[in-house]
PDB file of C-alpha atoms and ligand atoms in Angstrom:
ATOM      1  CA  MET G   7       0.000   0.000   0.000  1.00 77.00           C
ATOM      2  CA  ASN G   8       1.317   3.482  -0.931  1.00 76.00           C
ATOM      3  CA  THR G   9       1.478   6.307   1.572  1.00 79.00           C
ATOM      4  CA  PHE G  10      -1.343   8.833   1.371  1.00 82.00           C
ATOM      5  CA  ASN G  11      -1.653  12.514   2.271  1.00 92.00           C
ATOM      6  CA  ALA G  12      -5.272  12.814   3.324  1.00 95.00           C
ATOM      7  CA  LEU G  13      -8.146  10.728   4.634  1.00 97.00           C
ATOM      8  CA  LEU G  14     -11.308  12.764   4.188  1.00 98.00           C
ATOM      9  CA  LYS G  15     -13.988  10.293   3.056  1.00 97.00           C
ATOM     10  CA  ILE G  16     -14.067   6.526   3.257  1.00 97.00           C
ATOM     11  CA  GLU G  17     -14.619   6.192  -0.497  1.00 94.00           C
ATOM     12  CA  HIS G  18     -11.205   7.740  -1.115  1.00 94.00           C
ATOM     13  CA  LEU G  19      -9.694   4.402  -0.048  1.00 96.00           C
ATOM     14  CA  SER G  20      -9.659   1.400  -2.386  1.00 96.00           C
ATOM     15  CA  ILE G  21     -10.783  -2.028  -1.191  1.00 97.00           C
ATOM     16  CA  THR G  22      -7.138  -3.146  -1.258  1.00 97.00           C
ATOM     17  CA  GLU G  23      -6.111  -0.201   0.915  1.00 96.00           C
ATOM     18  CA  ILE G  24      -8.888  -0.974   3.398  1.00 97.00           C
ATOM     19  CA  GLU G  25      -7.809  -4.609   3.547  1.00 97.00           C
ATOM     20  CA  SER G  26      -4.196  -3.545   4.196  1.00 97.00           C
ATOM     21  CA  LEU G  27      -5.269  -1.173   6.974  1.00 97.00           C
ATOM     22  CA  ILE G  28      -7.339  -3.891   8.665  1.00 98.00           C
ATOM     23  CA  GLU G  29      -4.487  -6.385   8.378  1.00 97.00           C
ATOM     24  CA  GLN G  30      -2.001  -3.880   9.847  1.00 95.00           C
ATOM     25  CA  ALA G  31      -4.371  -2.852  12.656  1.00 97.00           C
ATOM     26  CA  LEU G  32      -4.876  -6.511  13.591  1.00 97.00           C
ATOM     27  CA  LYS G  33      -1.078  -6.947  13.704  1.00 95.00           C
ATOM     28  CA  PHE G  34      -0.735  -3.939  15.986  1.00 96.00           C
ATOM     29  CA  LYS G  35      -3.453  -5.413  18.189  1.00 96.00           C
ATOM     30  CA  LYS G  36      -1.320  -8.524  18.634  1.00 94.00           C
ATOM     31  CA  ASN G  37       1.433  -6.103  19.717  1.00 83.00           C
ATOM     32  CA  LYS G  38       3.827  -7.324  17.058  1.00 70.00           C
ATOM     33  CA  ASN G  39       6.611  -5.058  15.851  1.00 78.00           C
ATOM     34  CA  ILE G  40       5.418  -1.579  16.829  1.00 90.00           C
ATOM     35  CA  PRO G  41       7.488   0.669  14.543  1.00 94.00           C
ATOM     36  CA  LYS G  42       9.075   3.955  15.595  1.00 91.00           C
ATOM     37  CA  LEU G  43       9.557   7.103  13.566  1.00 96.00           C
ATOM     38  CA  LYS G  44      13.055   7.826  12.316  1.00 95.00           C
ATOM     39  CA  LYS G  45      12.597  11.616  12.494  1.00 96.00           C
ATOM     40  CA  ASP G  46      10.602  14.348  14.249  1.00 97.00           C
ATOM     41  CA  ILE G  47       7.046  14.647  12.921  1.00 98.00           C
ATOM     42  CA  PHE G  48       4.486  16.962  14.542  1.00 98.00           C
ATOM     43  CA  ILE G  49       0.772  16.177  14.530  1.00 98.00           C
ATOM     44  CA  ALA G  50      -1.889  18.622  15.733  1.00 98.00           C
ATOM     45  CA  ASN G  51      -5.247  17.363  16.975  1.00 98.00           C
ATOM     46  CA  LEU G  52      -7.916  20.034  16.480  1.00 97.00           C
ATOM     47  CA  PHE G  53     -11.299  19.055  17.897  1.00 97.00           C
ATOM     48  CA  PHE G  54     -13.942  21.759  17.525  1.00 95.00           C
ATOM     49  CA  GLU G  55     -16.649  19.278  18.547  1.00 95.00           C
ATOM     50  CA  ASN G  56     -16.471  17.174  21.705  1.00 95.00           C
ATOM     51  CA  SER G  57     -14.767  13.802  21.548  1.00 96.00           C
ATOM     52  CA  THR G  58     -13.468  11.158  23.908  1.00 97.00           C
ATOM     53  CA  ARG G  59     -12.779   8.064  21.770  1.00 98.00           C
ATOM     54  CA  THR G  60     -11.516   9.630  18.553  1.00 98.00           C
ATOM     55  CA  HIS G  61      -9.382  12.316  20.172  1.00 98.00           C
ATOM     56  CA  LYS G  62      -7.799  10.141  22.845  1.00 98.00           C
ATOM     57  CA  SER G  63      -7.260   7.079  20.640  1.00 98.00           C
ATOM     58  CA  PHE G  64      -5.508   9.273  18.060  1.00 98.00           C
ATOM     59  CA  GLU G  65      -3.363  10.817  20.769  1.00 98.00           C
ATOM     60  CA  ILE G  66      -2.351   7.443  22.217  1.00 98.00           C
ATOM     61  CA  ALA G  67      -1.734   6.009  18.727  1.00 98.00           C
ATOM     62  CA  GLN G  68       0.480   8.993  17.916  1.00 98.00           C
ATOM     63  CA  LYS G  69       2.463   8.599  21.141  1.00 97.00           C
ATOM     64  CA  LYS G  70       2.918   4.843  20.683  1.00 96.00           C
ATOM     65  CA  LEU G  71       4.355   5.463  17.205  1.00 96.00           C
ATOM     66  CA  GLY G  72       6.668   8.257  18.362  1.00 96.00           C
ATOM     67  CA  PHE G  73       4.967  11.347  16.890  1.00 98.00           C
ATOM     68  CA  ASN G  74       5.185  14.754  18.577  1.00 98.00           C
ATOM     69  CA  VAL G  75       1.616  15.516  19.598  1.00 98.00           C
ATOM     70  CA  ILE G  76       0.183  19.040  19.671  1.00 96.00           C
ATOM     71  CA  ASN G  77      -3.223  19.275  21.300  1.00 91.00           C
ATOM     72  CA  PHE G  78      -5.091  22.425  20.438  1.00 92.00           C
ATOM     73  CA  GLU G  79      -7.553  24.060  22.831  1.00 88.00           C
ATOM     74  CA  SER G  80      -9.857  26.297  20.813  1.00 87.00           C
ATOM     75  CA  GLU G  81     -11.110  28.026  23.991  1.00 88.00           C
ATOM     76  CA  SER G  82      -7.655  29.464  24.708  1.00 88.00           C
ATOM     77  CA  SER G  83      -6.684  30.050  21.076  1.00 92.00           C
ATOM     78  CA  SER G  84      -7.119  33.009  18.747  1.00 92.00           C
ATOM     79  CA  ILE G  85     -10.291  31.334  17.458  1.00 93.00           C
ATOM     80  CA  LYS G  86     -11.857  33.224  20.385  1.00 92.00           C
ATOM     81  CA  LYS G  87     -10.684  36.476  18.740  1.00 94.00           C
ATOM     82  CA  GLY G  88     -12.445  35.489  15.531  1.00 95.00           C
ATOM     83  CA  GLU G  89      -9.658  33.685  13.668  1.00 96.00           C
ATOM     84  CA  THR G  90     -11.087  31.179  11.203  1.00 97.00           C
ATOM     85  CA  LEU G  91     -10.385  27.455  11.036  1.00 97.00           C
ATOM     86  CA  TYR G  92      -8.611  28.072   7.722  1.00 97.00           C
ATOM     87  CA  ASP G  93      -6.261  30.725   9.158  1.00 97.00           C
ATOM     88  CA  THR G  94      -5.663  28.679  12.302  1.00 97.00           C
ATOM     89  CA  VAL G  95      -4.598  25.631  10.312  1.00 98.00           C
ATOM     90  CA  LEU G  96      -2.388  27.646   7.954  1.00 98.00           C
ATOM     91  CA  THR G  97      -0.752  29.233  10.998  1.00 97.00           C
ATOM     92  CA  LEU G  98       0.118  25.834  12.478  1.00 97.00           C
ATOM     93  CA  ASN G  99       1.225  24.695   9.025  1.00 97.00           C
ATOM     94  CA  CYS G 100       3.712  27.625   9.064  1.00 97.00           C
ATOM     95  CA  LEU G 101       4.985  26.369  12.423  1.00 97.00           C
ATOM     96  CA  ASN G 102       5.918  23.082  10.733  1.00 97.00           C
ATOM     97  CA  VAL G 103       2.997  20.965  11.879  1.00 98.00           C
ATOM     98  CA  ASP G 104       3.185  18.042   9.456  1.00 98.00           C
ATOM     99  CA  CYS G 105      -0.261  16.535   9.917  1.00 98.00           C
ATOM    100  CA  PHE G 106      -3.661  17.596  11.219  1.00 98.00           C
ATOM    101  CA  VAL G 107      -6.435  15.513  12.742  1.00 98.00           C
ATOM    102  CA  ILE G 108      -9.524  17.725  12.653  1.00 98.00           C
ATOM    103  CA  ARG G 109     -13.110  17.399  13.854  1.00 98.00           C
ATOM    104  CA  HIS G 110     -15.471  20.252  13.017  1.00 97.00           C
ATOM    105  CA  SER G 111     -19.229  20.772  12.881  1.00 95.00           C
ATOM    106  CA  ASP G 112     -19.196  21.966   9.253  1.00 97.00           C
ATOM    107  CA  LYS G 113     -19.740  19.312   6.601  1.00 97.00           C
ATOM    108  CA  GLU G 114     -16.630  19.155   4.365  1.00 98.00           C
ATOM    109  CA  TYR G 115     -14.896  21.842   6.452  1.00 98.00           C
ATOM    110  CA  TYR G 116     -11.674  20.796   4.711  1.00 98.00           C
ATOM    111  CA  ASN G 117     -12.481  21.959   1.153  1.00 97.00           C
ATOM    112  CA  GLU G 118     -10.921  25.409   1.502  1.00 97.00           C
ATOM    113  CA  LEU G 119      -7.768  23.919   3.005  1.00 97.00           C
ATOM    114  CA  ILE G 120      -7.120  21.208   0.444  1.00 96.00           C
ATOM    115  CA  ASN G 121      -7.551  23.761  -2.356  1.00 96.00           C
ATOM    116  CA  SER G 122      -5.066  26.185  -0.790  1.00 97.00           C
ATOM    117  CA  LYS G 123      -1.528  26.384  -2.176  1.00 97.00           C
ATOM    118  CA  ASN G 124      -0.405  27.324   1.346  1.00 96.00           C
ATOM    119  CA  PHE G 125      -1.686  24.135   2.945  1.00 97.00           C
ATOM    120  CA  THR G 126       1.119  21.592   2.630  1.00 96.00           C
ATOM    121  CA  SER G 127       0.405  19.243   5.555  1.00 97.00           C
ATOM    122  CA  LYS G 128      -1.386  15.923   5.730  1.00 97.00           C
ATOM    123  CA  LEU G 129      -4.983  15.854   6.939  1.00 98.00           C
ATOM    124  CA  ILE G 130      -7.191  13.268   8.635  1.00 98.00           C
ATOM    125  CA  ASN G 131     -10.907  13.961   8.972  1.00 98.00           C
ATOM    126  CA  ALA G 132     -11.997  13.032  12.502  1.00 98.00           C
ATOM    127  CA  GLY G 133     -15.639  13.886  11.695  1.00 98.00           C
ATOM    128  CA  ASP G 134     -17.154  16.702   9.597  1.00 98.00           C
ATOM    129  CA  GLY G 135     -20.577  17.581  10.965  1.00 96.00           C
ATOM    130  CA  VAL G 136     -23.190  15.251   9.451  1.00 96.00           C
ATOM    131  CA  GLY G 137     -20.769  14.381   6.649  1.00 97.00           C
ATOM    132  CA  GLU G 138     -18.429  11.457   7.264  1.00 97.00           C
ATOM    133  CA  HIS G 139     -16.346   9.754   9.951  1.00 98.00           C
ATOM    134  CA  PRO G 140     -13.885   7.639   7.954  1.00 98.00           C
ATOM    135  CA  THR G 141     -11.688   6.489  10.846  1.00 98.00           C
ATOM    136  CA  GLN G 142     -14.744   5.285  12.821  1.00 98.00           C
ATOM    137  CA  SER G 143     -15.857   3.446   9.711  1.00 98.00           C
ATOM    138  CA  LEU G 144     -12.466   1.735   9.428  1.00 98.00           C
ATOM    139  CA  LEU G 145     -12.546   0.572  13.040  1.00 98.00           C
ATOM    140  CA  ASP G 146     -16.086  -0.706  12.509  1.00 98.00           C
ATOM    141  CA  LEU G 147     -14.906  -2.625   9.435  1.00 98.00           C
ATOM    142  CA  MET G 148     -12.032  -4.052  11.470  1.00 98.00           C
ATOM    143  CA  THR G 149     -14.450  -5.212  14.171  1.00 98.00           C
ATOM    144  CA  ILE G 150     -16.790  -6.828  11.640  1.00 98.00           C
ATOM    145  CA  TYR G 151     -13.883  -8.499   9.826  1.00 98.00           C
ATOM    146  CA  GLU G 152     -12.390  -9.749  13.091  1.00 98.00           C
ATOM    147  CA  ASN G 153     -15.659 -11.568  13.790  1.00 98.00           C
ATOM    148  CA  PHE G 154     -16.702 -12.851  10.366  1.00 98.00           C
ATOM    149  CA  LYS G 155     -13.451 -12.824   8.266  1.00 98.00           C
ATOM    150  CA  THR G 156     -15.495 -11.458   5.366  1.00 98.00           C
ATOM    151  CA  PHE G 157     -17.999  -8.729   4.454  1.00 98.00           C
ATOM    152  CA  LYS G 158     -19.582 -10.511   1.512  1.00 98.00           C
ATOM    153  CA  ASN G 159     -23.277 -11.320   1.975  1.00 97.00           C
ATOM    154  CA  LEU G 160     -23.305 -10.308   5.640  1.00 98.00           C
ATOM    155  CA  LYS G 161     -26.658  -8.823   6.589  1.00 98.00           C
ATOM    156  CA  ILE G 162     -26.010  -5.512   8.326  1.00 98.00           C
ATOM    157  CA  ALA G 163     -28.745  -3.328   9.819  1.00 98.00           C
ATOM    158  CA  ILE G 164     -27.860   0.348  10.379  1.00 98.00           C
ATOM    159  CA  CYS G 165     -30.458   1.596  12.838  1.00 98.00           C
ATOM    160  CA  GLY G 166     -31.490   4.948  14.227  1.00 96.00           C
ATOM    161  CA  ASP G 167     -30.547   8.525  13.508  1.00 95.00           C
ATOM    162  CA  LEU G 168     -29.406   7.901   9.927  1.00 96.00           C
ATOM    163  CA  LYS G 169     -29.842  11.458   8.704  1.00 95.00           C
ATOM    164  CA  HIS G 170     -27.563  13.085  11.280  1.00 94.00           C
ATOM    165  CA  SER G 171     -24.998  10.287  11.648  1.00 96.00           C
ATOM    166  CA  ARG G 172     -21.666  10.697   9.870  1.00 96.00           C
ATOM    167  CA  VAL G 173     -20.869   7.145  10.981  1.00 97.00           C
ATOM    168  CA  ALA G 174     -23.890   5.864   9.036  1.00 97.00           C
ATOM    169  CA  HIS G 175     -22.967   7.942   5.985  1.00 97.00           C
ATOM    170  CA  SER G 176     -19.469   6.447   5.803  1.00 97.00           C
ATOM    171  CA  ASN G 177     -20.535   2.903   6.652  1.00 98.00           C
ATOM    172  CA  MET G 178     -23.466   2.538   4.257  1.00 98.00           C
ATOM    173  CA  LYS G 179     -21.242   3.400   1.301  1.00 96.00           C
ATOM    174  CA  ILE G 180     -18.285   1.207   2.139  1.00 98.00           C
ATOM    175  CA  LEU G 181     -20.198  -1.818   3.421  1.00 98.00           C
ATOM    176  CA  ASN G 182     -22.271  -1.830   0.253  1.00 97.00           C
ATOM    177  CA  LYS G 183     -19.051  -1.676  -1.812  1.00 97.00           C
ATOM    178  CA  LEU G 184     -17.596  -4.552   0.218  1.00 97.00           C
ATOM    179  CA  GLY G 185     -20.521  -6.795  -0.681  1.00 97.00           C
ATOM    180  CA  ALA G 186     -22.582  -6.688   2.519  1.00 98.00           C
ATOM    181  CA  LYS G 187     -26.375  -6.520   2.323  1.00 98.00           C
ATOM    182  CA  ILE G 188     -27.468  -3.318   4.027  1.00 98.00           C
ATOM    183  CA  TYR G 189     -30.768  -2.643   5.768  1.00 98.00           C
ATOM    184  CA  PHE G 190     -31.858   0.586   7.395  1.00 98.00           C
ATOM    185  CA  SER G 191     -34.193   1.006  10.319  1.00 98.00           C
ATOM    186  CA  GLY G 192     -35.321   3.730  12.711  1.00 96.00           C
ATOM    187  CA  PRO G 193     -37.644   6.748  12.593  1.00 94.00           C
ATOM    188  CA  LYS G 194     -38.832   7.395   9.024  1.00 93.00           C
ATOM    189  CA  GLU G 195     -38.128  11.136   9.595  1.00 92.00           C
ATOM    190  CA  TRP G 196     -34.428  10.268   9.695  1.00 93.00           C
ATOM    191  CA  PHE G 197     -34.403   8.129   6.570  1.00 95.00           C
ATOM    192  CA  GLU G 198     -33.573   9.743   3.216  1.00 95.00           C
ATOM    193  CA  GLU G 199     -34.472   8.420  -0.237  1.00 96.00           C
ATOM    194  CA  SER G 200     -30.818   8.645  -1.288  1.00 97.00           C
ATOM    195  CA  TYR G 201     -29.973   5.782   1.117  1.00 97.00           C
ATOM    196  CA  LEU G 202     -31.919   3.374  -1.126  1.00 97.00           C
ATOM    197  CA  GLU G 203     -28.823   3.308  -3.347  1.00 97.00           C
ATOM    198  CA  TYR G 204     -27.130   1.264  -0.605  1.00 97.00           C
ATOM    199  CA  GLY G 205     -29.903  -0.777   0.986  1.00 97.00           C
ATOM    200  CA  GLU G 206     -33.565  -1.087   1.894  1.00 97.00           C
ATOM    201  CA  TYR G 207     -35.599   0.242   4.841  1.00 98.00           C
ATOM    202  CA  LYS G 208     -37.308  -2.213   7.206  1.00 97.00           C
ATOM    203  CA  ASN G 209     -38.932  -2.106  10.602  1.00 97.00           C
ATOM    204  CA  ILE G 210     -36.503  -3.405  13.250  1.00 97.00           C
ATOM    205  CA  ASP G 211     -38.869  -6.227  14.225  1.00 98.00           C
ATOM    206  CA  ASP G 212     -38.867  -7.507  10.632  1.00 97.00           C
ATOM    207  CA  LEU G 213     -35.064  -7.547  10.597  1.00 97.00           C
ATOM    208  CA  ILE G 214     -33.751  -8.465  13.988  1.00 98.00           C
ATOM    209  CA  HIS G 215     -33.857 -12.264  13.621  1.00 98.00           C
ATOM    210  CA  GLU G 216     -31.832 -12.345  10.383  1.00 98.00           C
ATOM    211  CA  VAL G 217     -29.024  -9.775  10.764  1.00 98.00           C
ATOM    212  CA  ASP G 218     -25.378 -10.649  11.343  1.00 98.00           C
ATOM    213  CA  VAL G 219     -24.488  -7.125  12.479  1.00 98.00           C
ATOM    214  CA  LEU G 220     -26.826  -4.761  14.311  1.00 98.00           C
ATOM    215  CA  MET G 221     -25.227  -1.318  14.044  1.00 98.00           C
ATOM    216  CA  LEU G 222     -27.000   1.090  16.406  1.00 98.00           C
ATOM    217  CA  LEU G 223     -26.510   4.836  15.983  1.00 97.00           C
ATOM    218  CA  ARG G 224     -26.429   7.515  18.640  1.00 95.00           C
ATOM    219  CA  VAL G 225     -29.444   9.826  18.625  1.00 93.00           C
ATOM    220  CA  GLN G 226     -27.682  13.099  17.760  1.00 86.00           C
ATOM    221  CA  ASN G 227     -29.790  15.481  19.849  1.00 83.00           C
ATOM    222  CA  GLU G 228     -27.334  18.336  19.295  1.00 83.00           C
ATOM    223  CA  ARG G 229     -27.978  18.255  15.525  1.00 83.00           C
ATOM    224  CA  HIS G 230     -31.768  18.111  15.638  1.00 83.00           C
ATOM    225  CA  ILE G 231     -33.815  21.081  14.575  1.00 70.00           C
ATOM    226  CA  ASP G 232     -37.126  19.291  15.071  1.00 64.00           C
ATOM    227  CA  ARG G 233     -37.136  16.826  17.945  1.00 64.00           C
ATOM    228  CA  LEU G 234     -39.041  13.580  17.536  1.00 63.00           C
ATOM    229  CA  ASN G 235     -42.444  13.478  19.138  1.00 63.00           C
ATOM    230  CA  ASN G 236     -41.743  13.372  22.914  1.00 65.00           C
ATOM    231  CA  ASN G 237     -44.476  10.781  23.374  1.00 61.00           C
ATOM    232  CA  ILE G 238     -42.483   8.208  21.438  1.00 75.00           C
ATOM    233  CA  ASN G 239     -40.618   5.673  23.546  1.00 92.00           C
ATOM    234  CA  TYR G 240     -37.536   5.404  21.324  1.00 93.00           C
ATOM    235  CA  LEU G 241     -36.220   2.215  22.932  1.00 96.00           C
ATOM    236  CA  SER G 242     -39.432   0.257  22.490  1.00 95.00           C
ATOM    237  CA  GLU G 243     -40.126   1.627  18.975  1.00 95.00           C
ATOM    238  CA  TYR G 244     -36.651   1.554  17.425  1.00 96.00           C
ATOM    239  CA  GLY G 245     -33.995   0.459  19.919  1.00 97.00           C
ATOM    240  CA  LEU G 246     -32.495  -2.779  21.177  1.00 98.00           C
ATOM    241  CA  ASN G 247     -34.449  -4.085  24.140  1.00 98.00           C
ATOM    242  CA  ARG G 248     -34.173  -7.513  25.783  1.00 98.00           C
ATOM    243  CA  ASP G 249     -36.900  -9.092  23.620  1.00 98.00           C
ATOM    244  CA  ARG G 250     -35.158  -8.032  20.421  1.00 98.00           C
ATOM    245  CA  TYR G 251     -31.802  -9.129  21.804  1.00 98.00           C
ATOM    246  CA  ASN G 252     -33.268 -12.604  22.363  1.00 98.00           C
ATOM    247  CA  SER G 253     -34.335 -12.692  18.689  1.00 98.00           C
ATOM    248  CA  LEU G 254     -30.807 -12.085  17.375  1.00 98.00           C
ATOM    249  CA  LYS G 255     -28.975 -14.943  15.651  1.00 98.00           C
ATOM    250  CA  GLU G 256     -26.504 -16.843  17.826  1.00 98.00           C
ATOM    251  CA  ASN G 257     -23.457 -15.323  16.098  1.00 98.00           C
ATOM    252  CA  ALA G 258     -24.860 -11.832  15.582  1.00 98.00           C
ATOM    253  CA  ILE G 259     -22.883  -8.879  16.922  1.00 98.00           C
ATOM    254  CA  ILE G 260     -23.981  -5.462  18.176  1.00 98.00           C
ATOM    255  CA  LEU G 261     -22.070  -2.303  17.291  1.00 98.00           C
ATOM    256  CA  HIS G 262     -22.513   1.295  18.446  1.00 98.00           C
ATOM    257  CA  PRO G 263     -20.027   4.131  17.753  1.00 98.00           C
ATOM    258  CA  CYS G 264     -20.731   5.703  21.168  1.00 97.00           C
ATOM    259  CA  PRO G 265     -21.276   7.634  23.286  1.00 96.00           C
ATOM    260  CA  VAL G 266     -24.321   5.476  24.051  1.00 95.00           C
ATOM    261  CA  ASN G 267     -27.565   7.001  25.239  1.00 95.00           C
ATOM    262  CA  ARG G 268     -28.372   4.196  27.657  1.00 96.00           C
ATOM    263  CA  ASN G 269     -32.014   3.045  27.554  1.00 96.00           C
ATOM    264  CA  VAL G 270     -32.553   4.995  24.322  1.00 95.00           C
ATOM    265  CA  GLU G 271     -30.709   3.209  21.498  1.00 96.00           C
ATOM    266  CA  ILE G 272     -29.988   0.181  23.691  1.00 97.00           C
ATOM    267  CA  GLU G 273     -31.229  -1.136  27.011  1.00 97.00           C
ATOM    268  CA  SER G 274     -28.524  -0.352  29.540  1.00 97.00           C
ATOM    269  CA  SER G 275     -28.016  -3.976  30.627  1.00 98.00           C
ATOM    270  CA  LEU G 276     -27.209  -4.952  27.008  1.00 98.00           C
ATOM    271  CA  VAL G 277     -24.285  -2.555  26.536  1.00 98.00           C
ATOM    272  CA  GLU G 278     -21.906  -5.165  27.980  1.00 98.00           C
ATOM    273  CA  SER G 279     -23.876  -8.217  26.843  1.00 98.00           C
ATOM    274  CA  GLU G 280     -22.269 -11.217  25.163  1.00 98.00           C
ATOM    275  CA  LYS G 281     -23.112 -10.103  21.623  1.00 98.00           C
ATOM    276  CA  SER G 282     -22.024  -6.502  22.187  1.00 98.00           C
ATOM    277  CA  LYS G 283     -18.722  -5.515  20.559  1.00 98.00           C
ATOM    278  CA  ILE G 284     -19.021  -1.896  21.682  1.00 98.00           C
ATOM    279  CA  PHE G 285     -15.901  -1.953  23.853  1.00 98.00           C
ATOM    280  CA  THR G 286     -14.021  -4.007  21.255  1.00 98.00           C
ATOM    281  CA  GLN G 287     -14.769  -1.215  18.769  1.00 98.00           C
ATOM    282  CA  MET G 288     -13.138   1.330  21.089  1.00 98.00           C
ATOM    283  CA  ASN G 289     -10.066  -0.863  21.550  1.00 98.00           C
ATOM    284  CA  ASN G 290      -9.848  -1.505  17.794  1.00 98.00           C
ATOM    285  CA  GLY G 291     -10.020   2.264  17.254  1.00 98.00           C
ATOM    286  CA  LEU G 292      -6.585   2.621  18.812  1.00 98.00           C
ATOM    287  CA  TYR G 293      -5.010   0.000  16.539  1.00 98.00           C
ATOM    288  CA  MET G 294      -6.792   1.209  13.414  1.00 98.00           C
ATOM    289  CA  ARG G 295      -5.613   4.775  14.038  1.00 98.00           C
ATOM    290  CA  MET G 296      -2.078   3.467  14.500  1.00 97.00           C
ATOM    291  CA  ALA G 297      -2.416   1.669  11.147  1.00 97.00           C
ATOM    292  CA  ILE G 298      -3.687   4.839   9.421  1.00 98.00           C
ATOM    293  CA  LEU G 299      -0.780   6.911  10.763  1.00 98.00           C
ATOM    294  CA  TYR G 300       1.692   4.165   9.925  1.00 96.00           C
ATOM    295  CA  TYR G 301       0.552   4.060   6.301  1.00 95.00           C
ATOM    296  CA  MET G 302       0.537   7.846   6.002  1.00 96.00           C
ATOM    297  CA  TYR G 303       4.201   7.957   7.069  1.00 96.00           C
ATOM    298  CA  LYS G 304       5.402   4.484   6.066  1.00 94.00           C
ATOM    299  CA  ASP G 305       8.689   5.713   4.589  1.00 93.00           C
ATOM    300  CA  ASP G 306       9.554   7.546   7.822  1.00 96.00           C
ATOM    301  CA  PHE G 307       9.306   4.507  10.102  1.00 95.00           C
ATOM    302  CA  ASN G 308      11.992   1.986  10.859  1.00 89.00           C
ATOM    303  CA  ASP G 309      11.435  -1.308   9.070  1.00 74.00           C
ATOM    304  CA  ILE G 310       9.095  -3.622  11.003  1.00 68.00           C
ATOM    305  CA  ASN G 311       9.277  -6.613   8.648  1.00 55.00           C
TER     306      ASN G 311
HETATM  307  N1  LIG T  18     -17.292   7.429  18.059  1.00 53.34           N
HETATM  308  C1  LIG T  18     -16.868   8.680  18.311  1.00 53.34           C
HETATM  309  O1  LIG T  18     -16.577   9.458  17.372  1.00 53.34           O
HETATM  310  O2  LIG T  18     -16.763   8.966  19.633  1.00 53.34           O
HETATM  311  P1  LIG T  18     -16.214  10.371  20.195  1.00 53.34           P
HETATM  312  O3  LIG T  18     -17.217  11.424  19.796  1.00 53.34           O
HETATM  313  O4  LIG T  18     -16.092  10.194  21.679  1.00 53.34           O
HETATM  314  O5  LIG T  18     -14.896  10.630  19.534  1.00 53.34           O
END
């Protein structure tokens, strides 16, 4: 696999590249041959939306691989004086930051940067509003592959707040391309016609007994303009309760990108149930982010083979 300069959308990666990233992440998970950088490389993590998993797993991955990590606090930066994201990033670029990991509420916030002749660093999208979340998608793929050793013909239900979920937007595209059969479920208000390109909509009770992967989505309250009808009990209408859990196939797995709204998307007692891979996803996120950084800077690492 060749090195790459940006990871903005999951579809920018070929199937072969995705397979290489999963293979490398699984090797890192076995703790084999952690490479170290041969020179100083600075990475800045800019999170303009809250994050625990993505931010901290990137930071730990960077430290394990020997990067110099710059964490950026927007509250104490010149953003508070009105400086734009674009000018902030170009400023850090001038200070020899080699790579940026950025999360921002604007969809495709990166367009102005990648079209600028003054932006010469590498860039990883850690979530662009309702757009995409490619590194979450890769760790989800790793978790699915780890369990089933294939994507072909797996039945995968993506359930919940489809419209506002960047995780869903990345995953529906790539899982369809990888040969999985995609189903969508959840409130009809959050389903868009354009998703039919990737799969079909079904009620969760018509799906639950046949899926291999139940991918629950966080209800993104912070992105809602119109709240769902307050009288709706989300868990009993659309979520994973104990009855539905008991209908799952023996080998089915449950995914959720987190943070979980307990007793909304999933009954609290099921978060750590046998079929739940929610904490495995978080752990895999560390190794997948190591694999992404390793491939972005492959020529700058000592040889691990
Ligand atoms: N899955 C995810 O993006 O979690 P954080 O918002 O905590 O990074």
